[in-house]
Structures are given as C-alpha cells and as structure tokens.
Short mmCIF file of C-alpha atoms in Angstrom, two decimals:
data_model
loop_
_atom_site.label_atom_id
_atom_site.label_comp_id
_atom_site.label_asym_id
_atom_site.label_seq_id
_atom_site.Cartn_x
_atom_site.Cartn_y
_atom_site.Cartn_z
CA UNK A 298 -18.49 -20.34 30.56
CA UNK A 299 -16.01 -17.47 30.68
CA UNK A 300 -14.11 -18.39 28.14
CA UNK A 301 -17.08 -19.00 25.92
CA UNK A 302 -18.17 -15.51 26.22
CA UNK A 303 -14.77 -14.35 25.99
CA UNK A 304 -14.25 -15.22 22.83
CA UNK A 305 -17.94 -15.08 21.55
CA UNK A 306 -17.08 -10.72 22.20
CA UNK A 307 -14.01 -11.74 20.27
CA UNK A 308 -15.03 -13.04 16.98
CA UNK A 309 -18.17 -10.09 16.78
CA UNK A 310 -15.28 -7.50 17.60
CA UNK A 311 -13.61 -9.42 14.81
CA UNK A 312 -16.68 -9.68 11.92
CA UNK A 313 -17.11 -5.88 12.77
CA UNK A 314 -14.06 -4.44 12.13
CA UNK A 315 -13.59 -6.95 9.04
CA UNK A 316 -17.53 -5.20 8.38
CA UNK A 317 -15.93 -0.97 9.21
CA UNK A 318 -12.43 -1.75 7.18
CA UNK A 319 -15.00 -3.82 3.54
CA UNK A 320 -17.65 -0.68 4.05
CA UNK A 321 -14.53 1.31 4.06
CA UNK A 322 -12.72 -0.04 1.43
CA UNK A 323 -15.87 -0.35 -1.02
CA UNK A 324 -16.92 3.63 -0.15
CA UNK A 325 -13.33 4.53 -1.51
CA UNK A 326 -13.36 2.36 -4.60
CA UNK A 327 -16.87 3.39 -5.52
CA UNK A 328 -15.54 7.62 -4.69
CA UNK A 329 -12.21 6.65 -6.55
CA UNK A 330 -14.01 5.94 -10.28
CA UNK A 331 -17.45 7.21 -10.41
CA UNK A 332 -17.72 11.19 -8.47
CA UNK A 333 -14.62 12.74 -11.28
CA UNK A 334 -16.44 11.08 -14.32
CA UNK A 335 -19.72 12.35 -13.13
CA UNK A 336 -18.79 15.16 -11.84
CA UNK A 337 -18.43 18.02 -14.41
CA UNK A 338 -15.79 19.66 -12.67
CA UNK A 339 -12.30 21.48 -12.26
CA UNK A 340 -10.73 20.24 -9.81
CA UNK A 341 -7.98 22.70 -10.98
CA UNK A 342 -10.31 25.54 -10.87
CA UNK A 343 -8.75 28.91 -9.41
CA UNK A 344 -11.28 31.32 -7.31
CA UNK A 345 -9.55 33.70 -4.91
CA UNK A 346 -12.81 35.28 -4.17
CA UNK A 347 -13.44 31.29 -2.28
CA UNK A 348 -10.04 31.10 -1.30
CA UNK A 349 -9.39 29.22 2.39
CA UNK A 350 -13.34 29.00 2.98
CA UNK A 351 -14.06 26.94 6.07
CA UNK A 352 -15.62 23.93 5.62
CA UNK A 353 -20.20 24.52 4.17
CA UNK A 354 -22.47 23.02 3.30
CA UNK A 355 -20.90 24.91 -0.31
CA UNK A 356 -17.77 23.21 0.51
CA UNK A 357 -17.70 20.56 3.09
CA UNK A 358 -14.38 19.99 2.92
CA UNK A 359 -13.76 23.87 2.92
CA UNK A 360 -11.62 25.97 0.08
CA UNK A 361 -7.57 24.91 -0.18
CA UNK A 362 -5.53 29.05 -0.58
CA UNK A 363 -6.93 29.33 -4.49
CA UNK A 364 -10.44 28.25 -4.06
CA UNK A 365 -9.80 25.71 -5.07
CA UNK A 366 -12.56 22.25 -4.00
CA UNK A 367 -10.99 20.85 -0.69
CA UNK A 368 -13.78 17.70 -0.92
CA UNK A 369 -13.65 16.80 -4.67
CA UNK A 370 -8.73 18.73 -4.20
CA UNK A 371 -9.19 14.84 -1.75
CA UNK A 372 -11.15 12.81 -3.94
CA UNK A 373 -8.89 13.12 -6.81
CA UNK A 374 -5.11 13.26 -4.90
CA UNK A 375 -7.07 9.34 -3.31
CA UNK A 376 -7.25 8.70 -6.43
CA UNK A 377 -3.24 8.88 -7.66
CA UNK A 378 -3.01 8.09 -4.07
CA UNK A 379 -3.97 4.61 -4.36
CA UNK A 380 -3.15 4.25 -7.88
CA UNK A 381 0.64 4.38 -7.47
CA UNK A 382 -0.08 2.36 -3.73
CA UNK A 383 -1.24 -0.71 -6.06
CA UNK A 384 0.67 -0.87 -9.23
CA UNK A 385 4.17 -0.21 -6.28
CA UNK A 386 2.92 -3.15 -4.71
CA UNK A 387 2.25 -5.63 -7.23
CA UNK A 388 5.44 -4.03 -8.68
CA UNK A 389 6.83 -5.40 -5.81
CA UNK A 390 4.99 -8.69 -5.38
CA UNK A 391 5.92 -9.74 -8.29
CA UNK A 392 8.98 -9.02 -7.64
CA UNK A 393 10.15 -10.98 -4.56
CA UNK A 394 7.98 -12.73 -5.52
CA UNK A 395 10.37 -14.72 -8.04
CA UNK A 396 13.05 -13.54 -5.49
CA UNK A 397 12.50 -15.70 -2.88
CA UNK A 398 11.16 -18.34 -4.81
CA UNK A 399 14.97 -18.70 -7.73
CA UNK A 400 17.15 -17.98 -3.95
CA UNK A 401 14.63 -20.74 -2.29
CA UNK A 402 14.85 -23.30 -5.13
CA UNK A 403 18.06 -22.77 -6.99
CA UNK A 404 20.05 -22.86 -3.21
CA UNK A 405 23.35 -22.87 -2.88
CA UNK A 406 25.64 -20.44 -3.95
CA UNK A 407 22.93 -19.29 -5.84
CA UNK A 408 20.52 -18.99 -2.18
CA UNK A 409 23.36 -16.50 -0.30
CA UNK A 410 24.42 -14.58 -3.02
CA UNK A 411 20.81 -13.29 -3.92
CA UNK A 412 20.05 -13.22 0.22
CA UNK A 413 23.84 -10.67 0.50
CA UNK A 414 21.51 -8.39 -2.57
CA UNK A 415 17.99 -8.50 -0.40
CA UNK A 416 20.68 -7.67 3.06
CA UNK A 417 22.98 -5.22 1.61
CA UNK A 418 19.64 -3.07 -0.02
CA UNK A 419 17.67 -3.78 2.89
CA UNK A 420 21.13 -2.31 5.31
CA UNK A 421 19.70 1.76 3.88
CA UNK A 422 17.05 2.27 4.48
CA UNK A 423 13.34 2.82 1.91
CA UNK A 424 12.65 6.78 1.79
CA UNK A 425 16.61 7.50 1.56
CA UNK A 426 17.07 5.53 -0.77
CA UNK A 427 13.55 6.43 -2.67
CA UNK A 428 14.84 9.01 -2.76
CA UNK A 429 17.85 8.56 -4.57
CA UNK A 430 15.99 6.66 -7.21
CA UNK A 431 13.49 9.96 -7.80
CA UNK A 432 16.42 12.32 -7.47
CA UNK A 433 17.44 11.07 -11.38
CA UNK A 434 13.51 11.53 -13.06
CA UNK A 435 11.46 14.37 -13.36
CA UNK A 436 8.90 14.01 -10.67
CA UNK A 437 5.89 12.14 -12.21
CA UNK A 438 3.88 8.85 -11.19
CA UNK A 439 5.86 6.70 -12.84
CA UNK A 440 9.41 7.64 -11.11
CA UNK A 441 7.90 7.50 -7.52
CA UNK A 442 5.59 3.88 -8.26
CA UNK A 443 9.90 2.80 -9.32
CA UNK A 444 10.72 4.37 -6.33
CA UNK A 445 8.73 1.75 -4.33
CA UNK A 446 8.97 -1.10 -6.38
CA UNK A 447 12.54 -0.99 -6.14
CA UNK A 448 12.62 -0.43 -2.19
CA UNK A 449 9.77 -2.52 -0.86
CA UNK A 450 10.11 -6.67 -2.41
CA UNK A 451 12.71 -7.59 0.06
CA UNK A 452 9.78 -8.31 3.02
CA UNK A 453 8.04 -10.17 0.56
CA UNK A 454 11.24 -12.43 -0.91
CA UNK A 455 12.54 -13.34 2.46
CA UNK A 456 8.45 -14.04 3.29
CA UNK A 457 8.11 -16.58 -0.08
CA UNK A 458 11.80 -18.20 0.18
CA UNK A 459 10.75 -19.35 4.01
CA UNK A 460 7.95 -20.44 2.63
CA UNK A 461 8.79 -22.59 -0.51
CA UNK A 462 12.14 -23.59 1.44
CA UNK A 463 9.51 -25.26 3.80
CA UNK A 464 7.61 -26.33 1.49
CA UNK A 465 10.72 -28.16 -0.45
CA UNK A 466 10.48 -30.47 2.54
CA UNK A 467 6.99 -31.69 1.91
CA UNK A 468 6.50 -35.33 0.64
CA UNK A 469 4.13 -34.61 -2.10
CA UNK A 470 7.11 -32.69 -3.64
CA UNK A 471 9.02 -35.47 -2.68
CA UNK A 472 6.18 -37.69 -5.03
CA UNK A 473 6.22 -35.35 -7.28
CA UNK A 474 9.80 -35.70 -8.14
CA UNK A 475 10.47 -39.38 -7.53
CA UNK A 476 7.15 -38.88 -10.16
CA UNK A 477 9.87 -37.39 -12.61
CA UNK A 478 8.37 -33.81 -12.79
CA UNK A 479 11.54 -31.31 -14.07
CA UNK A 480 12.58 -28.40 -11.90
CA UNK A 481 10.01 -26.35 -13.57
CA UNK A 482 6.74 -28.00 -13.50
CA UNK A 483 7.45 -28.31 -10.02
CA UNK A 484 7.52 -24.77 -9.42
CA UNK A 485 4.69 -23.96 -11.81
CA UNK A 486 2.78 -26.54 -10.62
CA UNK A 487 2.82 -26.62 -6.65
CA UNK A 488 5.29 -23.73 -5.91
CA UNK A 489 3.66 -20.82 -6.13
CA UNK A 490 0.31 -22.02 -6.03
CA UNK A 491 1.68 -22.56 -2.06
CA UNK A 492 2.81 -19.84 -2.06
CA UNK A 493 0.23 -17.22 -3.80
CA UNK A 494 -1.56 -16.84 -0.57
CA UNK A 495 1.23 -14.99 0.96
CA UNK A 496 2.52 -12.86 -1.57
CA UNK A 497 -1.07 -12.14 -1.72
CA UNK A 498 -1.90 -10.84 1.63
CA UNK A 499 1.77 -9.28 0.78
CA UNK A 500 0.66 -7.57 -1.97
CA UNK A 501 -2.34 -5.86 0.07
CA UNK A 502 0.00 -4.94 2.69
CA UNK A 503 1.92 -2.72 0.25
CA UNK A 504 -0.72 -1.05 -0.78
CA UNK A 505 -1.18 0.68 1.52
CA UNK A 506 2.66 1.31 2.73
CA UNK A 507 3.19 2.32 -0.57
CA UNK A 508 0.67 5.07 -0.20
CA UNK A 509 2.57 6.33 3.07
CA UNK A 510 5.42 5.69 0.84
CA UNK A 511 4.31 8.45 -1.66
CA UNK A 512 3.00 10.86 -0.02
CA UNK A 513 6.41 11.04 2.16
CA UNK A 514 8.04 12.08 -1.53
CA UNK A 515 5.82 14.55 -2.53
CA UNK A 516 5.30 16.09 0.52
CA UNK A 517 9.28 16.58 0.36
CA UNK A 518 8.43 18.19 -2.68
CA UNK A 519 10.50 14.76 -4.81
CA UNK A 520 7.59 13.25 -5.98
CA UNK A 521 4.40 14.23 -8.10
CA UNK A 522 4.73 17.31 -9.72
CA UNK A 523 3.31 20.28 -7.09
CA UNK A 524 -0.46 20.85 -9.01
CA UNK A 525 -1.21 16.85 -9.39
CA UNK A 526 -3.49 16.06 -6.52
CA UNK A 527 -1.94 13.45 -4.91
CA UNK A 528 -2.44 13.23 -0.62
CA UNK A 529 1.17 14.04 -0.25
CA UNK A 530 0.26 17.81 -2.42
CA UNK A 531 -2.24 18.11 -0.79
CA UNK A 532 -0.70 18.49 3.30
CA UNK A 533 2.24 19.94 1.69
CA UNK A 534 0.50 22.44 0.37
CA UNK A 535 -1.55 22.57 3.36
CA UNK A 536 1.71 24.06 5.89
CA UNK A 537 1.33 27.77 5.30
CA UNK A 538 -1.91 27.40 6.15
CA UNK A 539 -2.39 25.61 9.61
CA UNK A 540 0.18 27.72 11.07
CA UNK A 541 -2.30 30.74 9.89
CA UNK A 542 -4.55 28.95 11.44
CA UNK A 543 -5.93 27.07 9.08
CA UNK A 544 -6.94 23.69 9.85
CA UNK A 545 -9.71 21.86 7.28
CA UNK A 546 -6.65 21.82 3.71
CA UNK A 547 -4.51 19.93 6.55
CA UNK A 548 -7.05 17.90 7.83
CA UNK A 549 -9.36 16.00 5.40
CA UNK A 550 -6.06 15.10 3.34
CA UNK A 551 -4.73 13.52 6.21
CA UNK A 552 -8.26 11.95 7.08
CA UNK A 553 -8.22 10.75 3.58
CA UNK A 554 -4.53 9.15 3.90
CA UNK A 555 -5.36 7.35 6.96
CA UNK A 556 -8.98 6.19 7.14
CA UNK A 557 -7.98 3.57 3.31
CA UNK A 558 -4.71 3.07 4.85
CA UNK A 559 -6.54 1.71 7.79
CA UNK A 560 -9.26 0.09 6.73
CA UNK A 561 -6.90 -1.95 4.07
CA UNK A 562 -5.16 -3.24 6.93
CA UNK A 563 -8.23 -4.39 8.39
CA UNK A 564 -8.85 -6.46 5.13
CA UNK A 565 -5.34 -8.24 5.41
CA UNK A 566 -5.16 -8.65 9.55
CA UNK A 567 -8.67 -10.72 7.93
CA UNK A 568 -7.10 -12.47 5.08
CA UNK A 569 -3.80 -13.05 7.44
CA UNK A 570 -6.20 -15.17 9.17
CA UNK A 571 -8.82 -17.16 7.00
CA UNK A 572 -5.04 -18.46 5.66
CA UNK A 573 -2.89 -18.97 9.29
CA UNK A 574 -5.46 -19.40 12.39
CA UNK A 575 -2.27 -20.01 14.53
CA UNK A 576 -0.32 -17.44 13.72
CA UNK A 577 -1.69 -13.97 14.99
CA UNK A 578 2.13 -12.34 14.78
CA UNK A 579 1.59 -9.33 12.44
CA UNK A 580 3.27 -8.90 8.89
CA UNK A 581 5.27 -6.47 8.78
CA UNK A 582 6.09 -4.71 5.49
#
C-alpha cells in the first residue's frame, strides 16, 4: 500500500514538473517570437533621465544605466541567446552523431583514431577552447555558434558510438547483412533511426548548455558585441550598478537565463525517461 502511494506521488510530481517545464518553455517561445514584432519600442532607446529606475508599473523590471527598459532588453537578450543555443546545439549534435556513427560503423583503426581525437579535445576545458576560437574572429553571433559547436560535439559522439556498437550485435542487423544489404543501407535504414532519440535528447540538453556558454563568453567580453542585447551582455553591464546597490539589472537577466534552462532540462528529463524508463542516470554534457 505504501509503495503504491509512493509511486502515485512520484508520478504526480513528474507530471507537475513536466507541465511546468512545458508551460515555461511555451511562454518563452511566445515571448521571443511575438513581443519584438508586436511591441513597437526600440530596445536600444536611451533615456538618461530614467536611468537605473527600480521596478515599477511603467518599467516592470526597472531600467538600466542608460535608461533602457530592462524587460524589453531581457526579452531581446533571451531571443539572441536562445537562437545561439538552438543553432549551436543542433550543429554540435549533427557533428557528434556523424562522427560517432562513423567510428562505430567502420571500427578498427578508424574507430581508434576518431576516439583518440575525441579524447584529445576532451582534455582541453570547453571554455578555454571556446575563448581561443572566438578570439580569432570579431565579436558576433557566428563565431560564438562555431565556438560552441566545435567544443560540444564530443559527448554526443561518445553516446552515438556506444549506441551503434550495441545495435551492431542485434539479430536484425545480422539479418539485414545476410540479406545482402550494403553497409550504407544498414546505416541509413536501421542504425541512424535507432539512435535518433538519443541524439535528439542530446540536442535538447545541449541548448541550455550552449546558452550558458554564450553567456559566459559575452560576460568575459569575447562573445557578442557590447551593444547587442544578450543575457551575458546584460549581466556583464550590470556589474557596476550591482556594486552601487542596484540589484535589478543583474537579477532579471539572471532569472531569464536560469528559468528557461531549467524548463528545457525538465523537458529533456521527461524525454529521457520516456525513451529509456529503466535508466534514470543523468546524461552528462
């Protein structure tokens, strides 16, 4: 009886977390898609007479050090950060899936060379390697996406490789090969469709990770240009007001970064339990 009640409580808790995550994600998508075209306000408009005003009805999130509305700046910043996260996450997942599948399908020396390459890249901290990559270009969205994509495909490659190696020993793969199917046909028709759920889960988890990475680079002054609204830039420019006791320029961009990433992580957790209910371990990226 106690076990049944505990199981029901856990299912209810998971359902509530899933609904909250889905609701927050939907609200974020609606905000970044609808607010900029519907609200005819310039998020770069400077009003020095309204600088560093605390939250009020006129400015729910207050204003920054040059009088710009912080709510509008946060929405624009979330839009840019989310764009970077989605594009970089998808790119890293595609690269990792291709590399992992290549290593597992060919095996032998190809597998050994590819995995040693993965180990070599993994030995260097992501942020340090990302700083080295973006430092070679002018600040902008493109270099940040390239930096994140080139430093975050490694875990996906390992996951896909292990899944493909496991699938290669399955009877249906042996049957397909015995039936005369070529290696390319086996990969396209059997192996890749089987690993797509794991690759999709890796892509979803990569988005918040990429958003945090972009924010870290922008906070260090190496990501997006200082005039372009992104969550990292907003936090970086709020350091001075924070030291002066003005908390809102730091709090609200931080919440815009933390809450959506937690919502995406909640959706990814529900997806993970659905595709593999017996394995509850976290997929570490």
